Every structure is written in structure tokens, then in C-alpha cells.
Tab-separated table of C-alpha atoms in Angstrom:
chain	number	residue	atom	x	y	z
A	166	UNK	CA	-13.994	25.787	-22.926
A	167	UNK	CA	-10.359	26.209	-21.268
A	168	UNK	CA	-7.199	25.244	-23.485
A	169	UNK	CA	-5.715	22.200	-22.288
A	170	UNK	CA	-2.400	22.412	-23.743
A	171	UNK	CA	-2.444	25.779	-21.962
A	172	UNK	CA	-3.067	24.347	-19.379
A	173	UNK	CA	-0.536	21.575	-18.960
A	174	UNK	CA	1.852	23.813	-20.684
A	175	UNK	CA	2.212	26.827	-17.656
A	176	UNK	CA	1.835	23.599	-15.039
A	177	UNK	CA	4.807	22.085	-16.598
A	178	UNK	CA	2.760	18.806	-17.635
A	179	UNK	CA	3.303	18.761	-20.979
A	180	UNK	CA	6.283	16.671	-22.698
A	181	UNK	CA	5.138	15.627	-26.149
A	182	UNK	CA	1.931	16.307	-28.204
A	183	UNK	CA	1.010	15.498	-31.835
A	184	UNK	CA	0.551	17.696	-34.279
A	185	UNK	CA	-2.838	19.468	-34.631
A	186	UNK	CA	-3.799	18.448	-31.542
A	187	UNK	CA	-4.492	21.503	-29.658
A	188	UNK	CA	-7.157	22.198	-32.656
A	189	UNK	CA	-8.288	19.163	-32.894
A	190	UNK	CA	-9.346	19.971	-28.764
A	191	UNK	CA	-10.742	23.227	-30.282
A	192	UNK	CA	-13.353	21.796	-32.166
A	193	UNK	CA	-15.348	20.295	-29.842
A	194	UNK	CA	-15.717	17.915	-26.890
A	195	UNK	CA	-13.160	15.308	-27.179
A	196	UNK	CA	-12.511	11.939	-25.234
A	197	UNK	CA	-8.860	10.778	-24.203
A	198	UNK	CA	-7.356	7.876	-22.321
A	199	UNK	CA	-5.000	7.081	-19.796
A	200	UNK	CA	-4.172	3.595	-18.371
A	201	UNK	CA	-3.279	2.423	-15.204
A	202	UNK	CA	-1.852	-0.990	-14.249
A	203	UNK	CA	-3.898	-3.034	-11.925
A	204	UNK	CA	-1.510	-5.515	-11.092
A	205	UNK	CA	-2.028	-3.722	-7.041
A	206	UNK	CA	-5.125	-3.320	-5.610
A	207	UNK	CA	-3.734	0.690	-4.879
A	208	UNK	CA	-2.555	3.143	-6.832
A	209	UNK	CA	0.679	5.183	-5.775
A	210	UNK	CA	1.722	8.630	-6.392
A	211	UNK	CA	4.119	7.759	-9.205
A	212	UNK	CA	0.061	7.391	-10.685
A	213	UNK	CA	-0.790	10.875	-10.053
A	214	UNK	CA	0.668	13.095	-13.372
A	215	UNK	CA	-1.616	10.420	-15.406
A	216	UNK	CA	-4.382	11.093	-12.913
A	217	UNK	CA	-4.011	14.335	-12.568
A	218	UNK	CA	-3.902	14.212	-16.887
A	219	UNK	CA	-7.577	13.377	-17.007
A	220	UNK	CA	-8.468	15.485	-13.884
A	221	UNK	CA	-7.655	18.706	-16.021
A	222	UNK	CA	-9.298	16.904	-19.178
A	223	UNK	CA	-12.555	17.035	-17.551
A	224	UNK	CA	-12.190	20.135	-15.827
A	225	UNK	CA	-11.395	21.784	-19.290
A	226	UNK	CA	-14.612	20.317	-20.802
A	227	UNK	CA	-13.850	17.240	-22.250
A	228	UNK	CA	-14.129	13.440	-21.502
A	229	UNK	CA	-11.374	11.402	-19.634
A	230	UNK	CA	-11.512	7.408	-19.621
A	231	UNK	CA	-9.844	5.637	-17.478
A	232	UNK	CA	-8.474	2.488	-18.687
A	233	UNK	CA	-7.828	-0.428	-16.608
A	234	UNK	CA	-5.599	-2.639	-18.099
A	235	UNK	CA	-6.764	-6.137	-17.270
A	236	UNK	CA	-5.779	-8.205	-20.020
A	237	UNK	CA	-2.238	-5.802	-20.360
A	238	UNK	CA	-2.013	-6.729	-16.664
A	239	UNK	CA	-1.788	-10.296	-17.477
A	240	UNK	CA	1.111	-9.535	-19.869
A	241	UNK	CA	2.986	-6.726	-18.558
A	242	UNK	CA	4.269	-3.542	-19.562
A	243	UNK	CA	8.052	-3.224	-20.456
A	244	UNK	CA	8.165	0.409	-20.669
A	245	UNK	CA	10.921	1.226	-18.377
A	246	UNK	CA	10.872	-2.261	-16.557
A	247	UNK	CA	14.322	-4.582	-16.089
A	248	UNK	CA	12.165	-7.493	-16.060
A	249	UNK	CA	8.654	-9.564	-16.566
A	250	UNK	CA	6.165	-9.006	-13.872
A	251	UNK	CA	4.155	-11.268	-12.159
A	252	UNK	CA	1.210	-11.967	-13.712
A	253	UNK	CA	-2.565	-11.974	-11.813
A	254	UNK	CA	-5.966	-13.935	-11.831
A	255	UNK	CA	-8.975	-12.763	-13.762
A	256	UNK	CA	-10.642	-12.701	-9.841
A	257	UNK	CA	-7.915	-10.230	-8.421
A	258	UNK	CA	-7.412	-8.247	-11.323
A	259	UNK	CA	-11.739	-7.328	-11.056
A	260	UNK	CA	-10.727	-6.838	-7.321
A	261	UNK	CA	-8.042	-4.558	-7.828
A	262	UNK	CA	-10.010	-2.873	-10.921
A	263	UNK	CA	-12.836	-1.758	-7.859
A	264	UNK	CA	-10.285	-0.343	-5.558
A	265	UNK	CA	-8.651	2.180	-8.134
A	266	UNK	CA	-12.048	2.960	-9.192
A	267	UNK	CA	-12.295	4.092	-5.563
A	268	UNK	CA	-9.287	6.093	-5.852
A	269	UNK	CA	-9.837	7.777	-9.148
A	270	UNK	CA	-13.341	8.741	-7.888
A	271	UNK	CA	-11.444	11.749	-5.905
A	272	UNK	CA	-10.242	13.352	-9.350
A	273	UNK	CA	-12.800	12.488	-11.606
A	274	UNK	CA	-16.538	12.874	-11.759
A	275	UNK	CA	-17.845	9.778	-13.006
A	276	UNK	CA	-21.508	9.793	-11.540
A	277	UNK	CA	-22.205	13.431	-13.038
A	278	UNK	CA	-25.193	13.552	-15.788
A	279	UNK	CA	-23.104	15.664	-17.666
A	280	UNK	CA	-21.478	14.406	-21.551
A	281	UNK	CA	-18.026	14.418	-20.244
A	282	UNK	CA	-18.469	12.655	-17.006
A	283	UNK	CA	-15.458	9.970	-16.498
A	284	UNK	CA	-15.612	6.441	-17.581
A	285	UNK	CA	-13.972	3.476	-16.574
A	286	UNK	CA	-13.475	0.231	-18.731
A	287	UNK	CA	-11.581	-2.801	-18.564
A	288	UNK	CA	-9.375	-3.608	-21.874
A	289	UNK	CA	-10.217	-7.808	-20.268
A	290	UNK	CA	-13.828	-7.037	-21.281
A	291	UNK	CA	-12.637	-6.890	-25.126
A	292	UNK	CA	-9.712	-9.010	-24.768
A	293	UNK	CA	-10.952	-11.942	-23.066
A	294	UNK	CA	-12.707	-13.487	-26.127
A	295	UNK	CA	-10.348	-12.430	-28.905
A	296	UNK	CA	-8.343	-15.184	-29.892
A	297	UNK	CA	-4.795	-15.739	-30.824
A	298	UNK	CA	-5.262	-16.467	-34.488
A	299	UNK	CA	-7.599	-13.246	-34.776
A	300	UNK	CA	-5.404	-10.968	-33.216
A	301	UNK	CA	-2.547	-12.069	-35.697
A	302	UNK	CA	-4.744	-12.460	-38.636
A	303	UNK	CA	-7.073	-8.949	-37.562
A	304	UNK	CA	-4.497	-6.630	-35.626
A	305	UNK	CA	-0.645	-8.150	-36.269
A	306	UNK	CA	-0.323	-8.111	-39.998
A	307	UNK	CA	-0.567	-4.478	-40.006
A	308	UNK	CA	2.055	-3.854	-38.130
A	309	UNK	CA	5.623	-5.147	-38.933
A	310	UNK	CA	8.584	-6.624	-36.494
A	311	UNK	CA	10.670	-3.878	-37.709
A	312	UNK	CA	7.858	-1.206	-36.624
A	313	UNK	CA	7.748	-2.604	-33.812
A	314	UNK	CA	11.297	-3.239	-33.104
A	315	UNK	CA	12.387	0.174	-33.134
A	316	UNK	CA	10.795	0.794	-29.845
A	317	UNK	CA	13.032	2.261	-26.996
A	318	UNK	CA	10.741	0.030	-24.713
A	319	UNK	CA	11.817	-2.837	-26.620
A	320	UNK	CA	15.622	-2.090	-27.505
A	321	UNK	CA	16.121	-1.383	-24.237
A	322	UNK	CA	15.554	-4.957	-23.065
A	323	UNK	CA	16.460	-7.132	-26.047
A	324	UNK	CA	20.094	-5.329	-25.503
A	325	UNK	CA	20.509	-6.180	-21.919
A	326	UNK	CA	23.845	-7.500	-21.389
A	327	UNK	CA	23.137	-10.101	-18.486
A	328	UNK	CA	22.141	-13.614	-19.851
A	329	UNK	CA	18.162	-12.867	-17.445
A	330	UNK	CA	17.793	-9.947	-19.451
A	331	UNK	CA	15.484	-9.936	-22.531
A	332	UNK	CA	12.089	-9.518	-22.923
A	333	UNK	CA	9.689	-12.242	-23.708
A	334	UNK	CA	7.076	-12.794	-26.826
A	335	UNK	CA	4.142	-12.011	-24.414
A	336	UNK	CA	5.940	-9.144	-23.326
A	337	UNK	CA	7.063	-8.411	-26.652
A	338	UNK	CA	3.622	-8.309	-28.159
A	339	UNK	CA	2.331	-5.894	-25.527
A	340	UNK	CA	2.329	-2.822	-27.153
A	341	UNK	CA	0.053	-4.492	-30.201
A	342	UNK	CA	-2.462	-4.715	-27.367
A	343	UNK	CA	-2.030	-1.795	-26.063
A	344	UNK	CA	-2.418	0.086	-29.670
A	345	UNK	CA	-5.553	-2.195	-30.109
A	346	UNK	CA	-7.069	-0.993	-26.985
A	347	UNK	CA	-6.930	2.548	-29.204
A	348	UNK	CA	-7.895	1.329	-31.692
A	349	UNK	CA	-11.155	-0.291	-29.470
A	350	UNK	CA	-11.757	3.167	-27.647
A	351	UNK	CA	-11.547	4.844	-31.051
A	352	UNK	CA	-14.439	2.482	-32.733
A	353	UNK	CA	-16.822	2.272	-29.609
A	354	UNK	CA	-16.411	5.279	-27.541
A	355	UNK	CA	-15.405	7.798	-30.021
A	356	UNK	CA	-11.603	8.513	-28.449
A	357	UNK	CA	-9.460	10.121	-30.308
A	358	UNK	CA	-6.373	10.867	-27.591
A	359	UNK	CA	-3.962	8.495	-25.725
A	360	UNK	CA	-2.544	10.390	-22.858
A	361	UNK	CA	0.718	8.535	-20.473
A	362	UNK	CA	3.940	9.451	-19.465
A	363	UNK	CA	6.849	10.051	-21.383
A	364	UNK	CA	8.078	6.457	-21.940
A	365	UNK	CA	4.696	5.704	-23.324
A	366	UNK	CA	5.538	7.414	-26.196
A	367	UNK	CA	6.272	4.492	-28.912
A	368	UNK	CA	2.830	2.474	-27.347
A	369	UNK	CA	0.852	5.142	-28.049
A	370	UNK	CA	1.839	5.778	-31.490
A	371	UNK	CA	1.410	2.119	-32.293
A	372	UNK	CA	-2.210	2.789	-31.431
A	373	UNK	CA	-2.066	6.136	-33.432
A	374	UNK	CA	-0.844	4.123	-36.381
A	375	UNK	CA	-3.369	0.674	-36.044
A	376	UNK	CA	-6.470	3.539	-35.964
A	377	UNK	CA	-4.780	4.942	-39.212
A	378	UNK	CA	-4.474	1.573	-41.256
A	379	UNK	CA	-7.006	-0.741	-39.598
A	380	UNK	CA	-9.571	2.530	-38.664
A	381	UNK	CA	-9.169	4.790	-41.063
A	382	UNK	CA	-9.261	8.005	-38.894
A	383	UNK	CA	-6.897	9.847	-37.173
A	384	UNK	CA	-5.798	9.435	-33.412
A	385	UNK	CA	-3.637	11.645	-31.520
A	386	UNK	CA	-0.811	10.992	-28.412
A	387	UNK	CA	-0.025	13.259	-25.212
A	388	UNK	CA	2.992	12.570	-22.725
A	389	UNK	CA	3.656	14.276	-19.628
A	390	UNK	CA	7.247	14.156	-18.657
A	391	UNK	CA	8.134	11.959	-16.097
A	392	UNK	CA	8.724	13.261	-12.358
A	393	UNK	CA	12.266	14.013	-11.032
A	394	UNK	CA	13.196	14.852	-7.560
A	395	UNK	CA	16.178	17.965	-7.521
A	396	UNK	CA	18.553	15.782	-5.448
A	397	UNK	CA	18.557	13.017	-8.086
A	398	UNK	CA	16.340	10.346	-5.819
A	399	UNK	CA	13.355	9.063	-7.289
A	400	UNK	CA	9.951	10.325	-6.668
A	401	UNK	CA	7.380	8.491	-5.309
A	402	UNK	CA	9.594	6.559	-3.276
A	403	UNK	CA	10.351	6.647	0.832
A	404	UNK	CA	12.197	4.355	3.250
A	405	UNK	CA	9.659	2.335	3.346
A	406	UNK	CA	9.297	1.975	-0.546
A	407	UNK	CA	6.108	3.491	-2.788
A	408	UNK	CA	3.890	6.088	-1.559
A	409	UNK	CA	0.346	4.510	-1.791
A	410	UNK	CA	-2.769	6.264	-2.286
A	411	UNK	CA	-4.646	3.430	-0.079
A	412	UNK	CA	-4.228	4.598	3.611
A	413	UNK	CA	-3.770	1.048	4.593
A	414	UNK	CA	-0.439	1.186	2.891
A	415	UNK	CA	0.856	4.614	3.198
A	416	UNK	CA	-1.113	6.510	6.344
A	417	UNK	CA	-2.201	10.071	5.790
A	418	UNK	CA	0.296	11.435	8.206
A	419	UNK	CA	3.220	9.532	6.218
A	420	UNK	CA	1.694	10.601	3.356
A	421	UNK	CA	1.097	14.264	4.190
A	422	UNK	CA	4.855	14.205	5.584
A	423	UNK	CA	6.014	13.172	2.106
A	424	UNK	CA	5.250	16.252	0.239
A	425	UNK	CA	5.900	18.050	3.508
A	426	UNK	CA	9.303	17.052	3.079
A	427	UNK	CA	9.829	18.012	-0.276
A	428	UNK	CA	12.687	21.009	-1.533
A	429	UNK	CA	12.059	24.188	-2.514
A	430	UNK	CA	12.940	23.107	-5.723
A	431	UNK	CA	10.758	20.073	-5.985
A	432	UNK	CA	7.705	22.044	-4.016
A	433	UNK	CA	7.103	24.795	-6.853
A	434	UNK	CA	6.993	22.023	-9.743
A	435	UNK	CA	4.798	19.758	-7.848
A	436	UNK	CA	2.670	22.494	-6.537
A	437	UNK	CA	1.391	22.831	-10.209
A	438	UNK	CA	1.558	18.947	-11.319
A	439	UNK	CA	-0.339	17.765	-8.489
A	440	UNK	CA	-2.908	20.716	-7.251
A	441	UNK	CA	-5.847	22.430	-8.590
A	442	UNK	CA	-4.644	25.961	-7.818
A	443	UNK	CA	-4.910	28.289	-10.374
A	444	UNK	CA	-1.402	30.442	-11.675
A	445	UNK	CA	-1.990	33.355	-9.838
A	446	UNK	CA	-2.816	31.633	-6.284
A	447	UNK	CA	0.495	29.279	-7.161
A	448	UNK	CA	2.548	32.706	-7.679
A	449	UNK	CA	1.104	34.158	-4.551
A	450	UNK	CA	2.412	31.229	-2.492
A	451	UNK	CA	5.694	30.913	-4.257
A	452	UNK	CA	6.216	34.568	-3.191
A	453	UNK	CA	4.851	34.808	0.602
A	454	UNK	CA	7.723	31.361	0.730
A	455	UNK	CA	10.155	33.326	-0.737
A	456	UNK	CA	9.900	35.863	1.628
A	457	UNK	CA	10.269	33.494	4.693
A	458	UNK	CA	11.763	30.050	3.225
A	459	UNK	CA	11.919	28.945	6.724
A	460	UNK	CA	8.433	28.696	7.356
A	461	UNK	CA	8.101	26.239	4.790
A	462	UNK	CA	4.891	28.408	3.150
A	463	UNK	CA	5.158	26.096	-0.346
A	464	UNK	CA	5.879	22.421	1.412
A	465	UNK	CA	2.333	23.341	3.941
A	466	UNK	CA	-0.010	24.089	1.465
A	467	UNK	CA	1.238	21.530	-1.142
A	468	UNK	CA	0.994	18.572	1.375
A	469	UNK	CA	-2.311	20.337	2.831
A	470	UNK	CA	-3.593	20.350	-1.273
A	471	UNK	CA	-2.964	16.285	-2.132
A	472	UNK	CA	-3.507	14.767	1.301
A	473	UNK	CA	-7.170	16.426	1.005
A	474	UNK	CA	-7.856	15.385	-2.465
A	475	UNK	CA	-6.638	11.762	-1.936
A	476	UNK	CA	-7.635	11.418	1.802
A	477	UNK	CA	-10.032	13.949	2.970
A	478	UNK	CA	-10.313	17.159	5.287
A	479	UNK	CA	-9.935	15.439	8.418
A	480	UNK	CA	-7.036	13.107	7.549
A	481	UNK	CA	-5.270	16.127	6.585
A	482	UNK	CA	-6.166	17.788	9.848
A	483	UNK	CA	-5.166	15.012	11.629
A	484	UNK	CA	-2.312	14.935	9.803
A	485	UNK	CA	-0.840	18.204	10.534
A	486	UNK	CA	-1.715	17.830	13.876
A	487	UNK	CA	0.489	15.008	14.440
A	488	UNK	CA	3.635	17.103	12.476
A	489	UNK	CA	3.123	19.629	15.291
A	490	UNK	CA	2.481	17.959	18.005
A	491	UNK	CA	6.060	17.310	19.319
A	492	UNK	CA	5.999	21.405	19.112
A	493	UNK	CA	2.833	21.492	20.729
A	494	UNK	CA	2.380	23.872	24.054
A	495	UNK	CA	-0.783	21.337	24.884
A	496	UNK	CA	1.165	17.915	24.265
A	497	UNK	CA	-0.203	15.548	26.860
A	498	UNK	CA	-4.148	16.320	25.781
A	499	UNK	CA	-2.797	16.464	22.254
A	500	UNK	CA	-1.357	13.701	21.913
A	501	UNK	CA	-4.362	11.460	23.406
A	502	UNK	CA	-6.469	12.754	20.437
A	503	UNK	CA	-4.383	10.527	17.955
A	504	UNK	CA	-5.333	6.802	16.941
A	505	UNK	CA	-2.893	4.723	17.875
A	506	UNK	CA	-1.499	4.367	14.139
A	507	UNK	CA	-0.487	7.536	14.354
A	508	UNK	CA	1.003	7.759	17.311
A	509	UNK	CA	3.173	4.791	16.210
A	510	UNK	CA	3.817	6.674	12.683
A	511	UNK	CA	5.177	10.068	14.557
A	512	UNK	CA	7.274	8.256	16.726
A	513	UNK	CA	8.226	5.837	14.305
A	514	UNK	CA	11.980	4.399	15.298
A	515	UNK	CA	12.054	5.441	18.692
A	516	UNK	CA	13.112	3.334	21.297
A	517	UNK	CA	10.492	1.336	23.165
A	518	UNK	CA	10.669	-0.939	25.941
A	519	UNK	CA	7.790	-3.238	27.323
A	520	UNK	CA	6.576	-3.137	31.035
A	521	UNK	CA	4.076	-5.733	32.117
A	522	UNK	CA	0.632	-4.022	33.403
A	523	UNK	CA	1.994	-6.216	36.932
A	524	UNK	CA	5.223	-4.482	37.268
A	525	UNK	CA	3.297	-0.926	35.778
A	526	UNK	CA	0.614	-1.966	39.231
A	527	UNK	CA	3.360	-2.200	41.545
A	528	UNK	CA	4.923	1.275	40.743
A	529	UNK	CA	7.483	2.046	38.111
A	530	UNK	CA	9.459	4.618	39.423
A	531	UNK	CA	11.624	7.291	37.180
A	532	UNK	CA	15.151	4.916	37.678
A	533	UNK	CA	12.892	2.184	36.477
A	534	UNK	CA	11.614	4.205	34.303
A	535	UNK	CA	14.852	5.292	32.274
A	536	UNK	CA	17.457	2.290	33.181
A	537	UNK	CA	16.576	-0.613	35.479
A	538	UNK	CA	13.505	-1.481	33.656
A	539	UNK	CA	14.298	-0.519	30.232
A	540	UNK	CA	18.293	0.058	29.564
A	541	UNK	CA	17.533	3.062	27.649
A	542	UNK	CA	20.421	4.631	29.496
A	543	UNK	CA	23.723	2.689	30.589
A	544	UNK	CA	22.897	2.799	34.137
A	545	UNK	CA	21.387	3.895	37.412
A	546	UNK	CA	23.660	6.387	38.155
A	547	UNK	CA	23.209	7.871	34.730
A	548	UNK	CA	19.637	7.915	35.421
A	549	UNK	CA	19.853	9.410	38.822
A	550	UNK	CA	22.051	12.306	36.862
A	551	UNK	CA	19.997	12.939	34.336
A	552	UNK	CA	16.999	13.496	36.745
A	553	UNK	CA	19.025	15.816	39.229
A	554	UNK	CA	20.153	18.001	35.669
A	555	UNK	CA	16.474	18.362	35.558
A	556	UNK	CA	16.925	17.103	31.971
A	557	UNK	CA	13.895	14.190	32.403
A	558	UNK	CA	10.344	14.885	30.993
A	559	UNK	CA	7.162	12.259	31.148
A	560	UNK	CA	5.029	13.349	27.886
A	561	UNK	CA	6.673	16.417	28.044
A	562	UNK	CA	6.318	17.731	31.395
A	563	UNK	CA	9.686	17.952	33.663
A	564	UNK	CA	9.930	15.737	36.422
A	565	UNK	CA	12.684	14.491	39.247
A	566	UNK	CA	13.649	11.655	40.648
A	567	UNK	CA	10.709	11.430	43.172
A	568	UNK	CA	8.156	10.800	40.205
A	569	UNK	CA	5.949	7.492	39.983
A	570	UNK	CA	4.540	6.293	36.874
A	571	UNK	CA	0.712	5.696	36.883
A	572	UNK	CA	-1.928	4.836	34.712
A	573	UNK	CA	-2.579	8.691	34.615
A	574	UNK	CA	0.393	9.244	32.556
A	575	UNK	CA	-0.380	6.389	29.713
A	576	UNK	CA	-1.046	7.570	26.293
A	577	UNK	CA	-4.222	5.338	24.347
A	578	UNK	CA	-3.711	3.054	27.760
A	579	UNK	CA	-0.747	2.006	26.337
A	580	UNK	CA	2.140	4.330	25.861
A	581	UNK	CA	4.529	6.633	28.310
A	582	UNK	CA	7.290	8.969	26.235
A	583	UNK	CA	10.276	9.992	27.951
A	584	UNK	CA	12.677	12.601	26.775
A	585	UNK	CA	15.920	12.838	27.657
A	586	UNK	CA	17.051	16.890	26.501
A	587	UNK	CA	15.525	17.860	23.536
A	588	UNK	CA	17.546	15.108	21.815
A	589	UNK	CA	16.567	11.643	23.176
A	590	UNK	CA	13.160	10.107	22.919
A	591	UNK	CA	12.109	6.919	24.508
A	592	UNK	CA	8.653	4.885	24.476
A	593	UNK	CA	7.469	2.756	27.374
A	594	UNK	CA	4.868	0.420	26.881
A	595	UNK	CA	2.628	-0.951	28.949
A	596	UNK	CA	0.518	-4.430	28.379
């Protein structure tokens, strides 16, 4: 059986462990948790250290269970939040609970006949019927307001200084529920570990500490540190806000172009967080990139790596396709192999202009083309220049001012691209 602490250890996932943990692992198969907030019906990559948490777990022999948090959905978390979250139907939440099934079903094995294939449960399913006075009478007593005062979570919002800051008795009760849910595992399904990120420290310890008065055993806590991007930005985070595992809300090609992007710096840590390669293939890479930073050796195969696990082969294909194809010696058949999604994705804040399919019949000639029809430059005169510097291309392929557009030229039906230099890109529509 492989060490886990090793293991999270050399990949630079490990922040925190209990004591006697690591032998505790030795012994035998164990089962740990993670949770995951269903309050979307997606996870994002901020997700993916916990993920990846249990992904090792099993892959070192043991049993992960994955928790959806139902019933702490309804309350909300306020580890490292400013303020109370919306809260969800019973209806969604079972929606939502499906979907990151779904999504966690690309790490973990859960259909295997093995002992440590993955579980999922629902902390609703032993929530739902527990009432108020129980949980105060059965859980609360045992743990005091002081206990639970001394929280960062919770001194971090009861000392906000604007008069909307605070933090709520639902909110304030959470980590009681999130301790019981330990507690829960550690009576029916024989779990012993809590695993989270670093600001799920003081939860998980309540849990540790309701298993040692209410359960009499002994329960142990893992954090993984929490991700940090070199140039002080936050990871997990683009323009366009989170980085979804659903493809409906992040596309593979934005997605792939997210790690592609990433600095040499921030490519060799995540290269070990967020990939199954072992230390000596990681090393290998690191060193045929240091050789020829340029090419980018690290950022390739890390994007290649996570857009396969949480996509698959041929998004990632796809995906790399479209980051060459502006590069591309075959662009015009190239580009006609991409959805239209994509195609809107790569050229993503690029001018466009619409031309009716009438005016498109009639003939749209290359001053049409680049100024009378669109205004994407100042004039006709500019145009005419342009095309006599030879500096016009249609889908990249030079042409003068003698050029007509036709239906040959259109991309998916639909789309012309102009370039003006290597500098200036334009998109013609046609509908």
C-alpha cells in the first residue's frame, strides 16, 4: 500500500495533519472525507486540491467519501466567506448533488467491486429528520460557545467592522453540523479522517473533538494548503469569473487555455497538485522546459493532463487544435473543423460586423468588406491602401482589391475573418 502523506508531501499537498496519522494509515485500509458545497450544480477548479485529496486516497489503497453537503448547503459555510450565502431548495440541492456526482466520477472509482471504491452521501439524508431540540440536547451541550468561539472562521466575521458584517446563528452553528457529519461517518461508515483545505482546519477538529466525547474513538484531520497564483491573483479565477468543471460554463478550449496560461512558477506546483504523474516523469518535464522555457514544455502537458481528466481525449484535442490554429499552415480547412463555440471562444473580442445573406448575394467586395460595410477601418481610402500594401488576408490567404466575397469563403456558413497585418483581426458575419 503507497504512503499517502508521502505522497501529498513531495506533491506539495500537504498543510496540516494530526498526530499519528500517517500510522494510523499504516495499519490498514482507512476511509476519509472531503466535502463539497452543492449550492452550484458544477464544481470549479478552486474544487480540485479536495478532489484531487481523495483521488490519491484511493489510488493509495484506501476509501475516499465524498460528502455532499445538503443540509450545510442550506446553512452555509463561513470559512473564508464576507457574507451569508443564498440558501437552496431540497429539489435543486438533489439536482445539483447528481451533477457533481458526474464530475467526481472522472477521479474516483465509485462503481469498482473493490473495498475502497468511492462513496457518495448526502449529510440532508441524516439531517433532514433531526430536530432542533435533539441536536441541542444530543450534539450542542458537548461543545461550549467558547470552543466554538475561538474559531478563525468565526472571529473573522463577528469582528467585521462594517455594521452588514457579522455572521448569523445559522451560520454560526455550522461547524456543529459539520463536526456531526464526522461524527455520523465515524458511527456508520467506519471514517476515521476529515480531509479540506486549510481554512477547514477549526471545522474539522470540532468533528475530531464531538467523535472523542460523544463517540468515544479517535478521529483524525488533513488540510491541504490553499492554492496561490505567483503574481498574487487568485486561482481559479479568469475574466470571465470561476473556472467550471461543467463545459457548459467554462468550454474545454477556455479551460485548457487556463492552465495553458499559467507561469513557470505556478506550472511546476500545479503540475503535481493537479496530475497523476509520478516524481520522476514531473522532473523529466520540469527539465526538457528548462532547457527551452519558450516552448512552454510544462504549461502543454499540464493543460493536456487536467483538460483530459475533467473533459476527455477529444476535448483536449480539440482544444489544442484551436490554440494553434491561428499558427496553423492549413487554416482555412482547419478552422472549418471547429464547432461554432469554439470558433467564437478563439476569437473571442474580435471585432465583428453583420452582413445580411441579401447584401452577402449581391457581392461584398474587399472595400465593403473592410470599411463601407463594416467601419472596421476609418475609410475607403484606408481600405483601398491597405489592399494595395498587400497587407489584406480573407481566412488567412492574401488578397487585393479585386477580391469578391462568396459563400466559398464562409466559415460554419456563417463567419469570414479578415486580418489586417499580423495585428488586426476582424469577423464578418453573415445571416
Amino acid at each position: 500500500m503507497k504512503n499517502f502523506i508521502e505522497e501529498l508531501e513531495w506533491r506539495g499537498m500537504l498543510h496540516q495533519s494530526m498526530p499519528g496519522v500517517e500510522e494510523h494509515l499504516s495499519e490498514t485500509m482507512r476511509s476519509a472525507y472531503v466535502g463539497f458545497d452543492p449550492t452550484a450544480d458544477s464544481l470549479h477548479i478552486g474544487n480540485l486540491v479536495p478532489i484531487m485529496l481523495l483521488a490519491h486516497y484511493q489510488r493509495c489503497g484506501h476509501k475516499p467519501v465524498a460528502l455532499v453537503g445538503g443540509a450545510t448547503g442550506m446553512i452555509g459555510d463561513p470559512s473564508g466567506k464576507s457574507s451569508e450565502r443564498n440558501l437552496l431548495d431540497e429539489k435543486t440541492l438533489r439536482h445539483n448533488q447528481e451533477s457533481i456526482k458526474k464530475q467526481l466520477s472522472h477521479f474516483l472509482d465509485f462503481e469498482s467491486n473493490d473495498a475502497n471504491a468511492a462513496v457518495l452521501v448526502n449529510n440532508y439524508d441524516w439531517m433532514k429528520e433531526f430536530s432542533f431540540l435533539e441536536f441541542i440536547r444530543d450534539v450542542g451541550k458537548h461543545i461550549t460557545v467558547n470552543y466554538m468561539m475561538a474559531k478563525d472562521s468565526v472571529k473573522s466575521r463577528i469582528s467585521g467592522e462594517s455594521a452588514n458584517d457579522g455572521m448569523s446563528f445559522t451560520e454560526f452553528t455550522y461547524q456543529l453540523v459539520q463536526g456531526y457529519d464526522f461524527l455520523h461517518l465515524y458511527r456508520e461508515n467506519n471514517c476515521t479522517i476529515q480531509m479540506g483545505g486549510s481554512d477547514q482546519w477549526g471545522n474539522i477538529t470540532t468533528g475530531t473533538e464531538l467523535i472523542r466525547r460523544i463517540g468515544d474513538g479517535k478521529g483524525f484531520a488533513i488540510t491541504c494548503p490553499l492554492i496561490t497564483k505567483s503574481d498574487g491573483s487568485k486561482f481559479g479565477k479568469s475574466e470571465g469569473g470561476n473556472v467550471w468543471l461543467d463545459a457548459k460554463r467554462t468550454s474545454p478550449y477556455k479551460f485548457y487555455q487556463y492552465w495553458l496560461n499559467s507561469s513557470d512558477e505556478d506550472a511546476e506546483k500545479y503540475i503535481r497538485i493537479f496530475t497523476f504523474l509520478d516524481e520522476n516523469e514531473i522532473n523529466a518535464i520540469v527539465d526538457i522546459h528548462n532547457e527551452a522555457p519558450h516552448l512552454r514544455t510544462l504549461q502543454k502537458k499540464l493543460a493536456e493532463e487536467i483538460t483530459t481528466m475533467v473533459h476527455s481525449k477529444e476535448d483536449c484535442d480539440n482544444a489544442v487544435k484551436a490554440s494553434n490554429i491561428l499558427f496553423s499552415k492549413t487554416f482555412k480547412e482547419d478552422i472549418k473543423t471547429l464547432d461554432e463555440a469554439t470558433f467564437l471562444d478563439v476569437f473571442e473580442g474580435v471585432p465583428q460586423a453583420f452582413v445580411s445573406k441579401s447584401e452577402f448575394e449581391e457581392g461584398l467586395d474587399m472595400i465593403g468588406a473592410l470599411a463601407a460595410k463594416t467601419n472596421f477601418l476609418s475609410s475607403n481610402g484606408e481600405a483601398r491602401r491597405a489592399l494595395k500594401e498587400n497587407s489584406i488576408s480573407v481566412n488567412k490567404e492574401k488578397v487585393n482589391e479585386d477580391y469578391t466575397l462568396s459563400f466559398d469563403d464562409l466559415i460554419n456558413n456563417t463567419y469570414i475573418i479578415l486580418n489586417k497585418g499580423k495585428k488586426n483581426t476582424y469577423i464578418i458575419k453573415v445571416g
